[in-house]
PDB file of N, CA and C in Angstrom:
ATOM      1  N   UNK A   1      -2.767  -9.248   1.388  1.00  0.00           N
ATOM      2  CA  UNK A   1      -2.608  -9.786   0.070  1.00  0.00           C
ATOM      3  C   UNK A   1      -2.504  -8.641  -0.941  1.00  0.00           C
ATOM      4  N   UNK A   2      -1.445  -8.841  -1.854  1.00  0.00           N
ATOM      5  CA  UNK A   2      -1.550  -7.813  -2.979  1.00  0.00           C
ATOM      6  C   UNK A   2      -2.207  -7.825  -3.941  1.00  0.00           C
ATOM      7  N   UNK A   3      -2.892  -6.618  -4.290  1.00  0.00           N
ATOM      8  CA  UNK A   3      -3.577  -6.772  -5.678  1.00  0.00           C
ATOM      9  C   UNK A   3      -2.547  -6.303  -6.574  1.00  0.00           C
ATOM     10  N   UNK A   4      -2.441  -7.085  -7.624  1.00  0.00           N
ATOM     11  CA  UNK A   4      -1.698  -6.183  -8.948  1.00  0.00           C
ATOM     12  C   UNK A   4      -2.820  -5.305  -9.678  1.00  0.00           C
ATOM     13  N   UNK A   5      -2.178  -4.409 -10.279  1.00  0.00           N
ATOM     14  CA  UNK A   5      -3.265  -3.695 -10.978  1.00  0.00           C
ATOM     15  C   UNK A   5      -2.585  -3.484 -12.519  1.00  0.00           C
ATOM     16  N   UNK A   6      -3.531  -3.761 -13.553  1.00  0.00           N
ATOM     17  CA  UNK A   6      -3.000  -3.868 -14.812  1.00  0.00           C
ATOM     18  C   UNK A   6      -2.497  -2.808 -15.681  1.00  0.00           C
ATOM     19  N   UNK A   7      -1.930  -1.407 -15.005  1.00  0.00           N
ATOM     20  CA  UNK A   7      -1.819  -0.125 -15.392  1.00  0.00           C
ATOM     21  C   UNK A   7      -0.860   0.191 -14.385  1.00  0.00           C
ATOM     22  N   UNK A   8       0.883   1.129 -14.908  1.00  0.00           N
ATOM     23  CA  UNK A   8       1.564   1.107 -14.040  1.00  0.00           C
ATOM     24  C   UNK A   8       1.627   2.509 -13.596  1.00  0.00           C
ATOM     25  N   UNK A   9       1.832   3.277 -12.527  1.00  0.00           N
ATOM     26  CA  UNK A   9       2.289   4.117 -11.603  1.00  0.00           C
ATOM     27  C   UNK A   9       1.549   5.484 -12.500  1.00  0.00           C
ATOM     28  N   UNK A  10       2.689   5.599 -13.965  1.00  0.00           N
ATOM     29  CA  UNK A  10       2.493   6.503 -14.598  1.00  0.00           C
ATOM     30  C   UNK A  10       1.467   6.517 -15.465  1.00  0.00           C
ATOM     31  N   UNK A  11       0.857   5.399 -16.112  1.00  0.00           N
ATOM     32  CA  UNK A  11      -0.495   5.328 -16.523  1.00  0.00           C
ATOM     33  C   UNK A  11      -1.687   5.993 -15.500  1.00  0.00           C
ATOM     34  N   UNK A  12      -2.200   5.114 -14.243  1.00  0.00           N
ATOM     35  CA  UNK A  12      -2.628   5.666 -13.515  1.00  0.00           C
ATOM     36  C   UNK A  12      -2.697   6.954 -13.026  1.00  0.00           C
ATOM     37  N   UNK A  13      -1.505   7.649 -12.851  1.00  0.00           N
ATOM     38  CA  UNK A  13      -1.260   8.946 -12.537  1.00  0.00           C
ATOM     39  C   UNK A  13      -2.162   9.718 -13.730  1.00  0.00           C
ATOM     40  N   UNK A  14      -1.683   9.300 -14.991  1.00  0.00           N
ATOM     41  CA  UNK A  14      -2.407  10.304 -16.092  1.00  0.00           C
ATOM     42  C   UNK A  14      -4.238   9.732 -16.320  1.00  0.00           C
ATOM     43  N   UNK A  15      -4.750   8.431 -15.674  1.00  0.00           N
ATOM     44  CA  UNK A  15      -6.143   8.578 -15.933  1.00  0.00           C
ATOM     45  C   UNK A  15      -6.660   9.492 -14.642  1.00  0.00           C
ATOM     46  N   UNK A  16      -5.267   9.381 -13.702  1.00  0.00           N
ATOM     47  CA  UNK A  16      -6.471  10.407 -12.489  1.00  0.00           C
ATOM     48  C   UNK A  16      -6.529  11.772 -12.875  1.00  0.00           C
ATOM     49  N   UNK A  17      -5.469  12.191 -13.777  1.00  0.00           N
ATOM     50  CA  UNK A  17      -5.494  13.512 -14.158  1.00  0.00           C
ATOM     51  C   UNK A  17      -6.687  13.947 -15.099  1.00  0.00           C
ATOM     52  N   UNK A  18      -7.093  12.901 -16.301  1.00  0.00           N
ATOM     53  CA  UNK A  18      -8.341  13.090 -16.980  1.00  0.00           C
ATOM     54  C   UNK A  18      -9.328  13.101 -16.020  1.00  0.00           C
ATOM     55  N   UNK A  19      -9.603  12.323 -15.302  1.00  0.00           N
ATOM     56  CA  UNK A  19     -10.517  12.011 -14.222  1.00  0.00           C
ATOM     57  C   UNK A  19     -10.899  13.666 -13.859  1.00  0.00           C
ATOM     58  N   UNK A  20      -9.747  13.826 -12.693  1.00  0.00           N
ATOM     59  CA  UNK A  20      -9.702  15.618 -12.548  1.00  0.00           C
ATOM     60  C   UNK A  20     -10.164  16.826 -12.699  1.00  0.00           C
ATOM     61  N   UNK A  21     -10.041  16.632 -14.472  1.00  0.00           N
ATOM     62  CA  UNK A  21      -9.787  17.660 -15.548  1.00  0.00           C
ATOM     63  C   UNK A  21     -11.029  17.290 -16.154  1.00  0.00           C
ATOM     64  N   UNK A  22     -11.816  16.478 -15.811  1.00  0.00           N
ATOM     65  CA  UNK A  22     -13.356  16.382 -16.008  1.00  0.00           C
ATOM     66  C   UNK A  22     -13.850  16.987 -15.570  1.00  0.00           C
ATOM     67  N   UNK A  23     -13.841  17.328 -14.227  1.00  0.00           N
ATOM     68  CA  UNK A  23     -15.114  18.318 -12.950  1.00  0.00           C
ATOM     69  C   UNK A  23     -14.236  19.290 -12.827  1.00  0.00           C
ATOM     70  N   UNK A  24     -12.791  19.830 -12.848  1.00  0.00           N
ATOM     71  CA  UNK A  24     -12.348  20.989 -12.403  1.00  0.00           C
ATOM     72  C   UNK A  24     -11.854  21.463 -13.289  1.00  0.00           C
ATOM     73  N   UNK A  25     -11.773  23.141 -13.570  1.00  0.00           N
ATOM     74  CA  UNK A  25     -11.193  23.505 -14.554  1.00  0.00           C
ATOM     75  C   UNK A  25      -9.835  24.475 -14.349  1.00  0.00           C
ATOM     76  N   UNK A  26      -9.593  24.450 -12.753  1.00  0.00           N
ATOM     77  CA  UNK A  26      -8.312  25.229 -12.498  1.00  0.00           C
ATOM     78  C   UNK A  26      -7.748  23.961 -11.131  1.00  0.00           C
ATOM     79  N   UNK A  27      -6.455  23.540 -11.269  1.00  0.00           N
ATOM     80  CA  UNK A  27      -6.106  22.656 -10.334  1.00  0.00           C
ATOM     81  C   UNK A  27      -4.663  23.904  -9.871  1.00  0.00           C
ATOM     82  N   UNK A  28      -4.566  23.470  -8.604  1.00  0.00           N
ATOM     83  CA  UNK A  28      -3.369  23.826  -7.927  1.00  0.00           C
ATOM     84  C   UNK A  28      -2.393  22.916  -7.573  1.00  0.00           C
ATOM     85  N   UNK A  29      -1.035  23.053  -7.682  1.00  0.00           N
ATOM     86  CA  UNK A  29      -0.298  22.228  -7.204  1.00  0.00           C
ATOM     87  C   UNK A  29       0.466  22.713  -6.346  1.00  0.00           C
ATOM     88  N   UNK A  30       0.770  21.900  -5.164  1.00  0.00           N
ATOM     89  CA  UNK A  30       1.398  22.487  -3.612  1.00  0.00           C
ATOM     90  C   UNK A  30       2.646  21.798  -4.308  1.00  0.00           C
ATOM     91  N   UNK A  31       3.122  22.865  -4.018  1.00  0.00           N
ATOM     92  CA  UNK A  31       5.191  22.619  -4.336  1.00  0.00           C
ATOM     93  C   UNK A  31       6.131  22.854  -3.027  1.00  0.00           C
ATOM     94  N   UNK A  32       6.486  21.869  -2.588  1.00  0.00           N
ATOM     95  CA  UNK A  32       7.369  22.029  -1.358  1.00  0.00           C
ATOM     96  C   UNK A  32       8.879  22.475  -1.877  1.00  0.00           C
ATOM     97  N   UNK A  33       9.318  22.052  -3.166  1.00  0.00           N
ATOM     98  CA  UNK A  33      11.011  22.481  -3.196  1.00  0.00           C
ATOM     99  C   UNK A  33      11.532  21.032  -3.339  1.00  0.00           C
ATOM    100  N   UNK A  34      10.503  20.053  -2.705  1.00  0.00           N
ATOM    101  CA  UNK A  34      11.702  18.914  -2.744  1.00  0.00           C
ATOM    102  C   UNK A  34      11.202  18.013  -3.915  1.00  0.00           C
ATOM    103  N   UNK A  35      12.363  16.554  -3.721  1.00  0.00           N
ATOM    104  CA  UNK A  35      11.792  15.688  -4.986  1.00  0.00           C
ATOM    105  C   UNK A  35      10.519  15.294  -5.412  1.00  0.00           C
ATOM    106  N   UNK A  36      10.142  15.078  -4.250  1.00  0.00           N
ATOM    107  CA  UNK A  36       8.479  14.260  -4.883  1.00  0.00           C
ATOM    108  C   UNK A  36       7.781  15.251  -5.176  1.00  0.00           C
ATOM    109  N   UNK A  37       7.492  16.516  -4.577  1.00  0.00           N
ATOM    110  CA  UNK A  37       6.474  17.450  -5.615  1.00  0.00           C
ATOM    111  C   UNK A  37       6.920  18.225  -6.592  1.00  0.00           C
ATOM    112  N   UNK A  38       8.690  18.129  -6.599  1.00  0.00           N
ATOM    113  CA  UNK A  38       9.311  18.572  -7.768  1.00  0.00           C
ATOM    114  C   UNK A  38       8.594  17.547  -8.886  1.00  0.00           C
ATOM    115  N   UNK A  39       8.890  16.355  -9.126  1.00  0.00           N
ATOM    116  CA  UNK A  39       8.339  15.119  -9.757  1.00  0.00           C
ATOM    117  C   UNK A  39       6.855  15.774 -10.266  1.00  0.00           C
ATOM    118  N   UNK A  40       6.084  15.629  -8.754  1.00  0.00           N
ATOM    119  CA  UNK A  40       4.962  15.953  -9.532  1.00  0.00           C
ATOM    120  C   UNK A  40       4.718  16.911 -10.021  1.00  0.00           C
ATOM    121  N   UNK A  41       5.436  18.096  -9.704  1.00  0.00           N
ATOM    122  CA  UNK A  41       5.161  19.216 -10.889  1.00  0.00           C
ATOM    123  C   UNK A  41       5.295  19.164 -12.202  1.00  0.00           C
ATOM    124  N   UNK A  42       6.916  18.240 -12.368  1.00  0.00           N
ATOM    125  CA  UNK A  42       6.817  18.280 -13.732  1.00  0.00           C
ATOM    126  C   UNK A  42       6.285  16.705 -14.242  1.00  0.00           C
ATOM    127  N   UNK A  43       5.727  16.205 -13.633  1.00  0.00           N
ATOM    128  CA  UNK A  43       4.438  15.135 -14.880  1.00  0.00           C
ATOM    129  C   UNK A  43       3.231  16.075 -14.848  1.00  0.00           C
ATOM    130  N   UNK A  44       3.119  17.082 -14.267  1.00  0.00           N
ATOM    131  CA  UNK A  44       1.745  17.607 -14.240  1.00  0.00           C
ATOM    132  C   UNK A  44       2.085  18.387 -15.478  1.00  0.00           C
ATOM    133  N   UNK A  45       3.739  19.256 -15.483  1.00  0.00           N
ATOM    134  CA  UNK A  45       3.749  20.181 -17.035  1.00  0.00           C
ATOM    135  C   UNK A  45       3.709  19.257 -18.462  1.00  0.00           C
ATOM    136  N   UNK A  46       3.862  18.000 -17.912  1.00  0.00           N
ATOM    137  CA  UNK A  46       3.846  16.978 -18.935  1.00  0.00           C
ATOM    138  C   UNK A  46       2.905  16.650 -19.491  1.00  0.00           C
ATOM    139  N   UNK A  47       2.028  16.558 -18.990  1.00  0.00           N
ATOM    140  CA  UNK A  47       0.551  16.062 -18.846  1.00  0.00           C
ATOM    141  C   UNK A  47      -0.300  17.524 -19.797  1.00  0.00           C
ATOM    142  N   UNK A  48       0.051  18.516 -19.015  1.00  0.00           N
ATOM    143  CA  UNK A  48      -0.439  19.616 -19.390  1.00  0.00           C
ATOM    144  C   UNK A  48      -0.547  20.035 -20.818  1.00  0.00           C
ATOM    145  N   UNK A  49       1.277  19.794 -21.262  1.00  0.00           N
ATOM    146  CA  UNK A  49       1.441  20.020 -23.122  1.00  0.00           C
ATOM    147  C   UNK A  49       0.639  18.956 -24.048  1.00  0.00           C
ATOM    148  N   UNK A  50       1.045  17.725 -23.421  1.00  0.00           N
ATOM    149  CA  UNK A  50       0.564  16.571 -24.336  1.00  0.00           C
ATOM    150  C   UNK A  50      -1.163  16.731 -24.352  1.00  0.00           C
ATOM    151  N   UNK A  51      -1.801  17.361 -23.676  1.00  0.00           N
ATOM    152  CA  UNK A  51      -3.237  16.794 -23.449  1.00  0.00           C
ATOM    153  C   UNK A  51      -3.913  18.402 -24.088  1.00  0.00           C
ATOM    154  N   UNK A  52      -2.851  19.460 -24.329  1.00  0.00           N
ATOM    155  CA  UNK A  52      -3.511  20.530 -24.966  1.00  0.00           C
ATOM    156  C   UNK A  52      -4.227  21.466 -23.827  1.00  0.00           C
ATOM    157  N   UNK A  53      -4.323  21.098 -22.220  1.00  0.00           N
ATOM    158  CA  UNK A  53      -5.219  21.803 -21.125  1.00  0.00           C
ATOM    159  C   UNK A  53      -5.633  23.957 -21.763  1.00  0.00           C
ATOM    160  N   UNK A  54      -4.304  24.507 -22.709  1.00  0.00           N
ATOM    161  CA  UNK A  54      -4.177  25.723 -23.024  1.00  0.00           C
ATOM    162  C   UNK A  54      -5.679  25.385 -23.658  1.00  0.00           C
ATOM    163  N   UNK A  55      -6.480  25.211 -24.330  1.00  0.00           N
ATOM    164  CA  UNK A  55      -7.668  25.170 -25.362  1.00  0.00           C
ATOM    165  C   UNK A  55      -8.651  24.458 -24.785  1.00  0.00           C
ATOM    166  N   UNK A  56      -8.089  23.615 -24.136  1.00  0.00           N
ATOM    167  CA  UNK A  56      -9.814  23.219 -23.366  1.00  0.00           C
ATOM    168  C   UNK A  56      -9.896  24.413 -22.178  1.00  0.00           C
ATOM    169  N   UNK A  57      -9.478  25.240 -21.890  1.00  0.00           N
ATOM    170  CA  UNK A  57      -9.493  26.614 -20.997  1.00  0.00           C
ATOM    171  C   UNK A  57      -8.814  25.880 -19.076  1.00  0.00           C
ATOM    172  N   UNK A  58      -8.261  24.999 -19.171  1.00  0.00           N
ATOM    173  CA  UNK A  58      -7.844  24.447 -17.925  1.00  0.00           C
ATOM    174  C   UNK A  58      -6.486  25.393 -17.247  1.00  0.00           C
ATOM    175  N   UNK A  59      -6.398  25.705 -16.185  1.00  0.00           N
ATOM    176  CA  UNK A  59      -5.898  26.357 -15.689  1.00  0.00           C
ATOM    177  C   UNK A  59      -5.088  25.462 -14.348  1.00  0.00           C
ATOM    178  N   UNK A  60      -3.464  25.841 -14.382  1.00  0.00           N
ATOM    179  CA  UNK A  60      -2.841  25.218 -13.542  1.00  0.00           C
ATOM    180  C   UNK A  60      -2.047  26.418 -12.544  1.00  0.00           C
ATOM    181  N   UNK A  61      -2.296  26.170 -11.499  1.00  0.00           N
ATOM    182  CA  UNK A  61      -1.585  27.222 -10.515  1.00  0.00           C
ATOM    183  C   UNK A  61      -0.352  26.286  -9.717  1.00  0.00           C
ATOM    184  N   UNK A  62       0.329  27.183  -9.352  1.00  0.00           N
ATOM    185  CA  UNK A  62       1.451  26.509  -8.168  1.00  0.00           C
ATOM    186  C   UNK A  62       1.673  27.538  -6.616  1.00  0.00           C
ATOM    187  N   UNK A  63       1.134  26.407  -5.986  1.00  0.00           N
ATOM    188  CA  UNK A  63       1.581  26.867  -4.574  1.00  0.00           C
ATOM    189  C   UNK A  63       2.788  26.417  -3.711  1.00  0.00           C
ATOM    190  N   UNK A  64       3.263  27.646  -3.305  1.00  0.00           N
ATOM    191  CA  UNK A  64       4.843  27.242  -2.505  1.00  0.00           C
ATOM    192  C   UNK A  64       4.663  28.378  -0.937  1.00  0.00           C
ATOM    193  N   UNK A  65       4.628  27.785   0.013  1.00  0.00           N
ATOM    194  CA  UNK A  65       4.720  28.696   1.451  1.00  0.00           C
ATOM    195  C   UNK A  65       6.192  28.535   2.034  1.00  0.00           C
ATOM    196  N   UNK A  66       6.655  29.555   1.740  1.00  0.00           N
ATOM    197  CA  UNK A  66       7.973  29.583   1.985  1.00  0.00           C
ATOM    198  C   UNK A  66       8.156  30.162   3.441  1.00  0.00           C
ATOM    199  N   UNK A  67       8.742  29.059   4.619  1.00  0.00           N
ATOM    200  CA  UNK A  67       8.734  28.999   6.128  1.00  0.00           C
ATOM    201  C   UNK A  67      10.047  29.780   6.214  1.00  0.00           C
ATOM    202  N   UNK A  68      11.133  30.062   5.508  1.00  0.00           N
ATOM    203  CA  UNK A  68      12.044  30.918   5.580  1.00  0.00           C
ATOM    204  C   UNK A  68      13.232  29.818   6.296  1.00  0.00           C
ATOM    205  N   UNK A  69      12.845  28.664   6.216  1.00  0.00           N
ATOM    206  CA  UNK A  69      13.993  27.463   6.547  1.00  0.00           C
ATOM    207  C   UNK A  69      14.820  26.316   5.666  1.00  0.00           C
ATOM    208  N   UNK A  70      14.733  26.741   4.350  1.00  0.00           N
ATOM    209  CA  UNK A  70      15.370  26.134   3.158  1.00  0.00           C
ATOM    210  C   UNK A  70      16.314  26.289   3.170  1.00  0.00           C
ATOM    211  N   UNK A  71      17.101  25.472   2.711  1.00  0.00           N
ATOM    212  CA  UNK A  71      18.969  25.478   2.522  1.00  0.00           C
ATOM    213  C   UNK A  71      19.005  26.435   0.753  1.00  0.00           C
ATOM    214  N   UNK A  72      19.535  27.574   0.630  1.00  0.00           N
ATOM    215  CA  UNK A  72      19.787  28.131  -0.122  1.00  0.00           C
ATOM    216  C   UNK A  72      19.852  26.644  -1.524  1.00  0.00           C
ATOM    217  N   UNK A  73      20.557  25.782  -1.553  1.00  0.00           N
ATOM    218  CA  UNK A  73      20.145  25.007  -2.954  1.00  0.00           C
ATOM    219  C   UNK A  73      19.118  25.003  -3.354  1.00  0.00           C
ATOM    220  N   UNK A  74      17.950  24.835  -2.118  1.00  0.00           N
ATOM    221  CA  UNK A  74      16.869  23.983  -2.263  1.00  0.00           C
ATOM    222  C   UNK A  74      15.757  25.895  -2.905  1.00  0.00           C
ATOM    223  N   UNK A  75      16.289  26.715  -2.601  1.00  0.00           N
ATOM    224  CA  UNK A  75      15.647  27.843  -3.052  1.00  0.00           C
ATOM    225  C   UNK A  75      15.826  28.742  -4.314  1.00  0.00           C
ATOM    226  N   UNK A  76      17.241  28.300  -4.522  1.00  0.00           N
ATOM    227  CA  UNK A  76      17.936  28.107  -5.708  1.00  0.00           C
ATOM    228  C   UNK A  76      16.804  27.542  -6.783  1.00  0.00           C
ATOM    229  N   UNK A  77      16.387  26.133  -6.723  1.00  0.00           N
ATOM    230  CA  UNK A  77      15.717  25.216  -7.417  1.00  0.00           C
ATOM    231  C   UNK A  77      14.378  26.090  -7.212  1.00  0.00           C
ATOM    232  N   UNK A  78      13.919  25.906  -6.233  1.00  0.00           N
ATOM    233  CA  UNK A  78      11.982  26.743  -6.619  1.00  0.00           C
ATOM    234  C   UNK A  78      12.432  28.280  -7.374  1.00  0.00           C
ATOM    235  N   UNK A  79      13.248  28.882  -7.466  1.00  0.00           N
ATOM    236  CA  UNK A  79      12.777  30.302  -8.661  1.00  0.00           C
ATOM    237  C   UNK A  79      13.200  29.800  -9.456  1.00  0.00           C
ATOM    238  N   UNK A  80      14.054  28.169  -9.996  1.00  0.00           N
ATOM    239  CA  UNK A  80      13.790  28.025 -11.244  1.00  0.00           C
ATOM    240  C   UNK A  80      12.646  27.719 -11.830  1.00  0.00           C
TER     241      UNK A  80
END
């Protein structure tokens, strides 16, 4: 059975980020190159400007382990 829940995808996404950004003060984000953690990287830079993280002293890192098996596009895109 489904529950609906009264808050959609992107709401949720940003109370787990307050949630977060309560107990931790440096988060990392694992970046593969592709869409979905492309995505989440940038709601996380989104999240980041709108919420001010520079002054409450919050700190965001990005992790990428590069296996040396990417299609040149896709490597193209991570040094942007």
């Amino acid at each position: 059975m489904k529950v609906y829940q009264n808050e959609n995808v992107y709401e949720a996404f940003n109370h787990r980020l307050d949630y977060i950004c309560s107990y931790f003060d440096h988060l990392i984000i694992s970046f593969s190159g592709g869409k979905d953690s492309g995505l989440m990287l940038e709601l996380v830079h989104l999240y980041y400007e709108s919420h001010d993280w520079m002054k409450r002293g919050i700190e965001v890192s990005v992790f990428y382990l590069d296996y040396e098996g990417n299609y040149q596009e896709t490597k193209d895109y991570i040094e942007r």
